[in-house]
Tab-separated table of C-alpha atoms and ligand atoms in Angstrom:
chain	number	residue	atom	x	y	z
A	1	MET	CA	-25.435	-48.706	-41.674
A	2	LEU	CA	-25.631	-45.189	-40.441
A	3	ASN	CA	-29.148	-44.183	-40.698
A	4	LEU	CA	-30.706	-41.081	-39.039
A	5	THR	CA	-34.071	-41.275	-40.892
A	6	GLY	CA	-36.874	-40.102	-38.613
A	7	LYS	CA	-34.489	-38.384	-36.125
A	8	ASN	CA	-34.869	-34.777	-35.275
A	9	ALA	CA	-31.653	-33.019	-34.930
A	10	LEU	CA	-30.912	-29.409	-33.624
A	11	VAL	CA	-27.658	-27.913	-34.768
A	12	THR	CA	-26.069	-24.841	-33.105
A	13	GLY	CA	-22.908	-22.927	-34.233
A	14	ILE	CA	-23.197	-22.537	-37.868
A	15	ALA	CA	-21.690	-19.128	-38.846
A	16	ASN	CA	-20.392	-19.868	-42.352
A	17	ASN	CA	-19.323	-22.642	-44.784
A	18	ARG	CA	-16.120	-23.189	-42.823
A	19	SER	CA	-17.962	-23.911	-39.435
A	20	ILE	CA	-17.445	-27.237	-37.940
A	21	ALA	CA	-21.245	-27.205	-37.335
A	22	TRP	CA	-21.764	-26.812	-41.102
A	23	GLY	CA	-19.687	-30.000	-41.717
A	24	ILE	CA	-21.798	-31.744	-39.027
A	25	ALA	CA	-25.172	-30.435	-40.525
A	26	GLN	CA	-24.321	-31.716	-43.901
A	27	GLN	CA	-23.421	-35.277	-42.744
A	28	LEU	CA	-26.486	-35.403	-40.404
A	29	HIS	CA	-28.582	-34.486	-43.512
A	30	ALA	CA	-26.828	-36.952	-45.661
A	31	ALA	CA	-27.700	-39.618	-43.073
A	32	GLY	CA	-31.363	-38.682	-43.439
A	33	ALA	CA	-32.015	-36.525	-40.313
A	34	ASN	CA	-34.573	-33.766	-40.050
A	35	LEU	CA	-32.644	-30.699	-39.306
A	36	GLY	CA	-33.318	-27.578	-37.149
A	37	VAL	CA	-30.681	-24.920	-37.217
A	38	THR	CA	-29.998	-22.001	-34.749
A	39	PHE	CA	-28.092	-18.910	-35.439
A	40	LEU	CA	-26.584	-16.207	-33.311
A	41	PRO	CA	-28.738	-13.100	-33.772
A	42	ASP	CA	-27.020	-9.775	-34.268
A	43	GLU	CA	-28.510	-6.187	-34.626
A	44	LYS	CA	-28.359	-6.139	-38.396
A	45	GLY	CA	-29.551	-9.574	-39.059
A	46	ARG	CA	-26.528	-10.280	-41.181
A	47	TYR	CA	-25.697	-13.605	-39.643
A	48	GLU	CA	-29.378	-14.667	-40.037
A	49	LYS	CA	-29.435	-14.052	-43.762
A	50	LYS	CA	-26.034	-15.652	-44.452
A	51	VAL	CA	-26.783	-18.773	-42.369
A	52	ALA	CA	-30.264	-19.082	-43.836
A	53	GLU	CA	-28.856	-19.036	-47.502
A	54	LEU	CA	-26.168	-21.534	-46.616
A	55	VAL	CA	-28.301	-24.153	-44.947
A	56	GLU	CA	-31.222	-23.728	-47.535
A	57	PRO	CA	-30.164	-26.935	-49.441
A	58	LEU	CA	-30.372	-28.969	-46.294
A	59	GLN	CA	-34.126	-27.948	-46.024
A	60	PRO	CA	-34.151	-27.385	-42.249
A	61	THR	CA	-37.759	-27.422	-40.851
A	62	LEU	CA	-36.718	-25.166	-38.026
A	63	PHE	CA	-34.488	-21.878	-38.203
A	64	LEU	CA	-34.207	-20.279	-34.799
A	65	PRO	CA	-32.335	-17.439	-33.095
A	66	CYS	CA	-30.309	-18.681	-30.132
A	67	ASP	CA	-27.779	-16.543	-28.302
A	68	VAL	CA	-26.804	-19.059	-25.427
A	69	GLN	CA	-26.244	-16.068	-23.031
A	70	ASN	CA	-29.964	-15.295	-23.262
A	71	GLU	CA	-31.843	-17.916	-21.158
A	72	THR	CA	-35.216	-16.720	-22.546
A	73	GLN	CA	-34.075	-17.209	-26.051
A	74	ILE	CA	-32.846	-20.771	-25.234
A	75	GLN	CA	-36.322	-21.558	-23.643
A	76	GLU	CA	-38.120	-20.093	-26.698
A	77	ALA	CA	-36.045	-22.065	-29.199
A	78	PHE	CA	-36.822	-25.495	-27.354
A	79	GLU	CA	-40.501	-24.365	-27.128
A	80	ALA	CA	-40.451	-24.099	-30.924
A	81	VAL	CA	-38.810	-27.447	-31.156
A	82	ARG	CA	-41.505	-28.929	-29.039
A	83	ASP	CA	-44.306	-27.256	-30.929
A	84	LYS	CA	-42.948	-28.162	-34.380
A	85	TRP	CA	-41.402	-31.716	-33.810
A	86	GLY	CA	-42.812	-32.810	-30.513
A	87	ARG	CA	-39.584	-34.827	-29.880
A	88	LEU	CA	-35.953	-34.066	-30.049
A	89	ASP	CA	-33.352	-36.908	-30.764
A	90	ILE	CA	-30.011	-35.090	-31.410
A	91	LEU	CA	-28.554	-32.004	-29.978
A	92	ILE	CA	-25.200	-30.599	-31.546
A	93	HIS	CA	-23.347	-27.988	-29.431
A	94	CYS	CA	-20.766	-26.378	-31.501
A	95	LEU	CA	-19.967	-23.010	-30.190
A	96	ALA	CA	-17.370	-21.287	-28.093
A	97	PHE	CA	-16.280	-17.607	-27.340
A	98	ALA	CA	-13.467	-15.854	-25.394
A	99	SER	CA	-12.450	-12.210	-25.841
A	100	LYS	CA	-9.449	-11.492	-27.974
A	101	GLU	CA	-7.518	-10.337	-24.662
A	102	ALA	CA	-8.361	-13.775	-23.234
A	103	LEU	CA	-6.740	-15.647	-26.091
A	104	SER	CA	-3.163	-14.018	-26.112
A	105	GLY	CA	-0.627	-12.780	-23.536
A	106	GLU	CA	-0.136	-14.004	-20.033
A	107	PHE	CA	-2.785	-16.428	-18.995
A	108	SER	CA	-2.828	-14.775	-15.523
A	109	SER	CA	-3.795	-11.453	-16.968
A	110	VAL	CA	-7.319	-12.461	-17.804
A	111	SER	CA	-9.879	-10.299	-16.280
A	112	ARG	CA	-12.738	-11.725	-14.125
A	113	GLN	CA	-15.225	-10.636	-16.719
A	114	ASP	CA	-13.595	-12.190	-19.775
A	115	PHE	CA	-12.946	-15.412	-17.773
A	116	SER	CA	-16.722	-15.696	-16.768
A	117	GLN	CA	-18.014	-14.792	-20.262
A	118	SER	CA	-15.878	-17.595	-21.851
A	119	ILE	CA	-16.970	-20.116	-19.251
A	120	ASP	CA	-20.642	-18.903	-19.653
A	121	ILE	CA	-20.784	-19.087	-23.452
A	122	SER	CA	-18.334	-22.102	-24.057
A	123	ALA	CA	-19.196	-24.310	-21.126
A	124	TYR	CA	-22.203	-23.334	-19.184
A	125	SER	CA	-24.194	-23.232	-22.416
A	126	LEU	CA	-24.029	-27.056	-22.772
A	127	VAL	CA	-25.721	-27.444	-19.320
A	128	SER	CA	-28.321	-24.896	-20.203
A	129	LEU	CA	-29.096	-26.444	-23.726
A	130	SER	CA	-29.140	-29.961	-22.399
A	131	ARG	CA	-31.538	-29.107	-19.521
A	132	ALA	CA	-33.975	-27.587	-22.150
A	133	ALA	CA	-33.372	-30.683	-24.389
A	134	LYS	CA	-33.966	-33.288	-21.668
A	135	PRO	CA	-37.830	-33.290	-21.521
A	136	LEU	CA	-38.025	-33.278	-25.311
A	137	MET	CA	-35.789	-36.462	-25.659
A	138	THR	CA	-38.497	-38.754	-24.774
A	139	GLU	CA	-37.229	-41.683	-26.783
A	140	GLY	CA	-33.599	-41.294	-25.657
A	141	GLY	CA	-31.180	-39.004	-27.300
A	142	SER	CA	-27.780	-37.991	-28.155
A	143	ILE	CA	-25.983	-34.768	-27.152
A	144	VAL	CA	-22.608	-34.062	-28.938
A	145	THR	CA	-20.327	-31.122	-28.185
A	146	LEU	CA	-16.937	-29.983	-29.584
A	147	THR	CA	-13.813	-29.687	-27.593
A	148	TYR	CA	-10.150	-29.114	-28.056
A	149	LEU	CA	-6.838	-30.595	-26.612
A	150	GLY	CA	-6.113	-27.200	-25.098
A	151	GLY	CA	-8.581	-28.127	-22.395
A	152	VAL	CA	-6.314	-30.962	-21.299
A	153	ARG	CA	-2.831	-29.724	-22.063
A	154	VAL	CA	-1.231	-26.327	-22.332
A	155	ILE	CA	-1.535	-24.899	-25.846
A	156	PRO	CA	0.193	-21.479	-26.293
A	157	ASN	CA	-2.365	-18.605	-26.315
A	158	TYR	CA	-5.505	-20.912	-25.854
A	159	ASN	CA	-5.332	-19.730	-22.210
A	160	THR	CA	-8.807	-19.069	-20.869
A	161	MET	CA	-10.486	-21.155	-23.528
A	162	GLY	CA	-8.461	-24.140	-22.157
A	163	ILE	CA	-10.172	-23.648	-18.779
A	164	ALA	CA	-13.603	-23.440	-20.464
A	165	LYS	CA	-12.948	-26.629	-22.408
A	166	ALA	CA	-11.791	-28.391	-19.169
A	167	ALA	CA	-15.226	-27.317	-17.672
A	168	LEU	CA	-16.975	-28.386	-20.867
A	169	GLU	CA	-15.453	-31.852	-20.854
A	170	MET	CA	-16.389	-32.366	-17.093
A	171	ASN	CA	-19.891	-31.134	-18.073
A	172	VAL	CA	-20.082	-34.032	-20.566
A	173	ARG	CA	-19.281	-36.461	-17.757
A	174	TYR	CA	-21.830	-35.111	-15.168
A	175	LEU	CA	-24.591	-34.634	-17.802
A	176	ALA	CA	-23.933	-38.243	-19.110
A	177	ALA	CA	-24.260	-39.735	-15.461
A	178	GLU	CA	-27.385	-37.790	-14.823
A	179	MET	CA	-29.176	-38.387	-18.183
A	180	GLY	CA	-28.116	-41.904	-18.825
A	181	SER	CA	-31.292	-43.321	-17.095
A	182	GLN	CA	-33.337	-41.576	-19.767
A	183	ASN	CA	-31.137	-43.109	-22.430
A	184	ILE	CA	-29.709	-39.754	-23.290
A	185	ARG	CA	-26.106	-39.963	-24.177
A	186	VAL	CA	-23.664	-37.136	-23.895
A	187	ASN	CA	-20.308	-37.141	-25.712
A	188	ALA	CA	-17.593	-34.663	-26.963
A	189	ILE	CA	-15.578	-34.717	-30.103
A	190	SER	CA	-12.005	-33.197	-29.499
A	191	ALA	CA	-11.177	-31.894	-33.022
A	192	GLY	CA	-7.638	-31.181	-34.218
A	193	PRO	CA	-7.076	-27.597	-35.420
A	194	ILE	CA	-9.193	-26.569	-38.467
A	195	ARG	CA	-9.357	-23.220	-40.195
A	196	THR	CA	-12.670	-21.648	-39.429
A	197	LEU	CA	-13.963	-18.250	-38.602
A	198	ALA	CA	-12.992	-18.665	-34.991
A	199	SER	CA	-9.667	-20.278	-35.442
A	200	SER	CA	-8.547	-17.825	-38.290
A	201	ALA	CA	-9.067	-14.921	-35.954
A	202	VAL	CA	-6.331	-16.481	-33.800
A	203	GLY	CA	-2.644	-15.489	-34.614
A	204	GLY	CA	-0.416	-18.343	-35.677
A	205	ILE	CA	-3.024	-20.942	-36.619
A	206	LEU	CA	-1.396	-21.649	-39.815
A	207	GLU	CA	1.850	-22.493	-38.090
A	208	MET	CA	-0.052	-24.704	-35.682
A	209	ILE	CA	-1.857	-26.534	-38.522
A	210	HIS	CA	1.663	-26.969	-40.050
A	211	HIS	CA	2.984	-28.375	-36.875
A	212	VAL	CA	0.228	-31.008	-36.529
A	213	GLU	CA	0.955	-31.962	-40.243
A	214	GLN	CA	4.490	-32.819	-39.209
A	215	ILE	CA	3.640	-34.660	-35.938
A	216	ALA	CA	0.169	-36.320	-36.250
A	217	PRO	CA	0.370	-40.051	-37.221
A	218	LEU	CA	-1.805	-39.370	-40.421
A	219	ARG	CA	0.492	-36.417	-41.293
A	220	ARG	CA	-2.413	-34.115	-41.868
A	221	THR	CA	-5.217	-32.201	-40.198
A	222	VAL	CA	-8.696	-33.214	-40.208
A	223	THR	CA	-11.657	-31.631	-42.113
A	224	GLN	CA	-15.117	-30.369	-41.110
A	225	LEU	CA	-16.553	-33.318	-42.808
A	226	GLU	CA	-14.538	-35.820	-40.903
A	227	VAL	CA	-15.699	-34.283	-37.795
A	228	GLY	CA	-19.231	-34.316	-39.192
A	229	ASN	CA	-18.998	-38.121	-39.869
A	230	THR	CA	-17.948	-38.787	-36.356
A	231	ALA	CA	-20.718	-36.571	-35.002
A	232	ALA	CA	-23.245	-38.565	-37.188
A	233	PHE	CA	-21.927	-41.787	-35.638
A	234	LEU	CA	-22.232	-40.390	-32.064
A	235	ALA	CA	-25.769	-39.185	-32.935
A	236	SER	CA	-26.774	-42.586	-34.255
A	237	ASP	CA	-27.738	-45.919	-32.720
A	238	LEU	CA	-24.338	-47.279	-33.817
A	239	SER	CA	-22.851	-45.521	-30.835
A	240	SER	CA	-25.548	-46.794	-28.524
A	241	GLY	CA	-23.129	-48.064	-25.905
A	242	ILE	CA	-20.988	-44.908	-25.733
A	243	THR	CA	-21.595	-41.978	-23.219
A	244	GLY	CA	-19.527	-39.546	-21.322
A	245	GLN	CA	-16.683	-39.975	-23.613
A	246	ILE	CA	-14.265	-37.515	-25.370
A	247	LEU	CA	-13.470	-38.977	-28.782
A	248	TYR	CA	-10.343	-37.508	-30.551
A	249	VAL	CA	-10.893	-36.682	-34.187
A	250	ASP	CA	-7.331	-35.286	-34.670
A	251	ALA	CA	-5.372	-37.339	-37.146
A	252	GLY	CA	-3.892	-39.041	-34.099
A	253	TYR	CA	-2.050	-36.062	-32.763
A	254	GLU	CA	-3.170	-36.597	-29.102
A	255	ILE	CA	-1.149	-39.788	-28.665
A	256	MET	CA	2.215	-38.304	-29.468
A	257	GLY	CA	4.736	-37.277	-26.946
A	258	MET	CA	7.586	-36.313	-29.192
B	1	NAD	P1	-17.013	-20.922	-35.963
B	1	NAD	O1	-16.633	-19.406	-35.686
B	1	NAD	O2	-17.450	-21.299	-37.221
B	1	NAD	O3	-18.136	-21.350	-34.913
B	1	NAD	C1	-18.304	-20.643	-33.614
B	1	NAD	C2	-19.780	-20.474	-33.379
B	1	NAD	O4	-19.971	-19.986	-31.973
B	1	NAD	C3	-20.297	-19.459	-34.267
B	1	NAD	O5	-21.241	-19.984	-35.133
B	1	NAD	C4	-20.902	-18.380	-33.401
B	1	NAD	O6	-21.956	-17.750	-33.862
B	1	NAD	C5	-21.138	-19.174	-32.116
B	1	NAD	N1	-21.297	-18.360	-30.964
B	1	NAD	C6	-20.406	-17.638	-30.203
B	1	NAD	N2	-21.011	-16.976	-29.261
B	1	NAD	C7	-22.266	-17.414	-29.244
B	1	NAD	C8	-23.378	-17.177	-28.380
B	1	NAD	N3	-23.319	-16.254	-27.375
B	1	NAD	N4	-24.637	-17.816	-28.530
B	1	NAD	C9	-24.742	-18.644	-29.613
B	1	NAD	N5	-23.685	-18.946	-30.423
B	1	NAD	C10	-22.519	-18.324	-30.297
B	1	NAD	O7	-15.724	-21.813	-35.369
B	1	NAD	P2	-15.601	-23.377	-35.158
B	1	NAD	O8	-14.094	-23.545	-35.194
B	1	NAD	O9	-16.347	-24.231	-36.059
B	1	NAD	O10	-16.049	-23.565	-33.604
B	1	NAD	C11	-16.949	-24.539	-33.311
B	1	NAD	C12	-16.681	-25.328	-32.090
B	1	NAD	O11	-15.538	-26.174	-32.363
B	1	NAD	C13	-16.259	-24.476	-30.951
B	1	NAD	O12	-16.630	-25.191	-29.632
B	1	NAD	C14	-14.701	-24.736	-30.989
B	1	NAD	O13	-14.223	-24.522	-29.623
B	1	NAD	C15	-14.568	-26.128	-31.445
B	1	NAD	N6	-13.313	-26.500	-32.009
B	1	NAD	C16	-12.659	-25.781	-33.121
B	1	NAD	C17	-11.582	-26.186	-33.572
B	1	NAD	C18	-10.768	-25.500	-34.581
B	1	NAD	O14	-9.626	-25.625	-34.812
B	1	NAD	N7	-11.566	-24.691	-35.564
B	1	NAD	C19	-10.850	-27.402	-32.957
B	1	NAD	C20	-11.415	-27.994	-31.939
B	1	NAD	C21	-12.704	-27.571	-31.415
B	2	0WE	O1	-11.810	-23.317	-29.798
B	2	0WE	C1	-11.063	-22.788	-30.708
B	2	0WE	C2	-11.476	-21.385	-31.059
B	2	0WE	C3	-12.336	-20.667	-30.079
B	2	0WE	C4	-12.407	-19.197	-30.193
B	2	0WE	C5	-11.771	-18.469	-31.161
B	2	0WE	C6	-11.970	-16.995	-31.025
B	2	0WE	C7	-11.222	-16.122	-31.991
B	2	0WE	C8	-11.943	-14.769	-32.148
B	2	0WE	C9	-13.141	-18.567	-29.192
B	2	0WE	N1	-13.206	-17.272	-29.108
B	2	0WE	C10	-12.721	-16.462	-30.061
B	2	0WE	N2	-12.837	-15.135	-29.984
B	2	0WE	C11	-12.432	-14.272	-30.896
B	2	0WE	O2	-12.567	-12.929	-30.737
B	2	0WE	N3	-10.265	-23.645	-31.357
B	2	0WE	C12	-9.952	-24.862	-30.814
B	2	0WE	C13	-9.472	-22.927	-32.431
B	2	0WE	C14	-8.210	-22.401	-31.786
B	2	0WE	O3	-8.169	-21.221	-31.138
B	2	0WE	C15	-6.889	-21.153	-30.651
B	2	0WE	C16	-6.075	-22.145	-30.968
B	2	0WE	C17	-6.967	-23.045	-31.754
B	2	0WE	C18	-6.481	-24.381	-32.257
B	2	0WE	C19	-6.436	-20.061	-29.865
B	2	0WE	C20	-4.990	-20.076	-29.463
B	2	0WE	C21	-4.261	-21.166	-29.858
B	2	0WE	C22	-4.765	-22.188	-30.621
């Protein structure tokens, strides 16, 4: 059975009750994991308060600010993990960002700055967090990130995020190859479209979800909790032979050609 009792899990990317990271945190908690949660700090501290209230029922033993563009904040977060837990077993990377301009219009119109920012937040951050996690994963570990089909195929308007996801998926393979000797596994879940804060800000997301409901073998989209269950599996010893993989949790959409 899936059992994460005694495992320490750090979850990034919770913004609200629709976040995929929230679905993951709930399922890790249900499987018995000890949770730490990071949030993206903002000037007014609004995110902090909202996320703190949301995660309260999961009784996280760590609650830390972590803007992945800030290397010092990353280091401080993992120092806090080391001081409080001593060991880390599970790292969930569930965040992405591209400017509004980079997510619409002609792909080639993207500015150098918007392109770099998206790669930095959405792809490089996995390298940075994994590097910080590595010395704390003394009994092996599992790193799980979230990707999307737009990193492999052209999805209208996904544009620069597609390039960032392609880089993220290759990061998964290089990190898995490097860290395997320490029994640290690195995998990605490629989720089908789900209505979240990030996706709702995208024009036409409802039409895309409707399209998936017509085409996907299961004739529906997936939920945050289904992604959470797969993350719990990848985080657990049930997946001990799996590393460097991109696992599609998309109601089967990816296999279809027509
Ligand atoms: P979300 O808006 O709930 O989560 C995105 C998170 O990224 C937020 O918590 C936000 O605070 C965080 N973030 C942005 N910039 C950051 C920074 N500089 N430092 C730290 N955190 C930062 O949306 P979501 O849909 O749950 O997205 C989570 C992940 O799932 C992303 O990687 C996204 O690409 C991926 N994904 C989403 C879908 C979908 O349809 N919603 C499908 C496949 C994959
Ligand atoms: O990865 C994502 C969304 C990522 C995302 C969303 C936003 C909207 C608000 C990253 N940055 C931002 N920046 C903002 O200012 N998904 C997989 C969801 C998504 O986004 C799309 C999609 C799908 C699906 C964008 C265009 C087309 C399809």
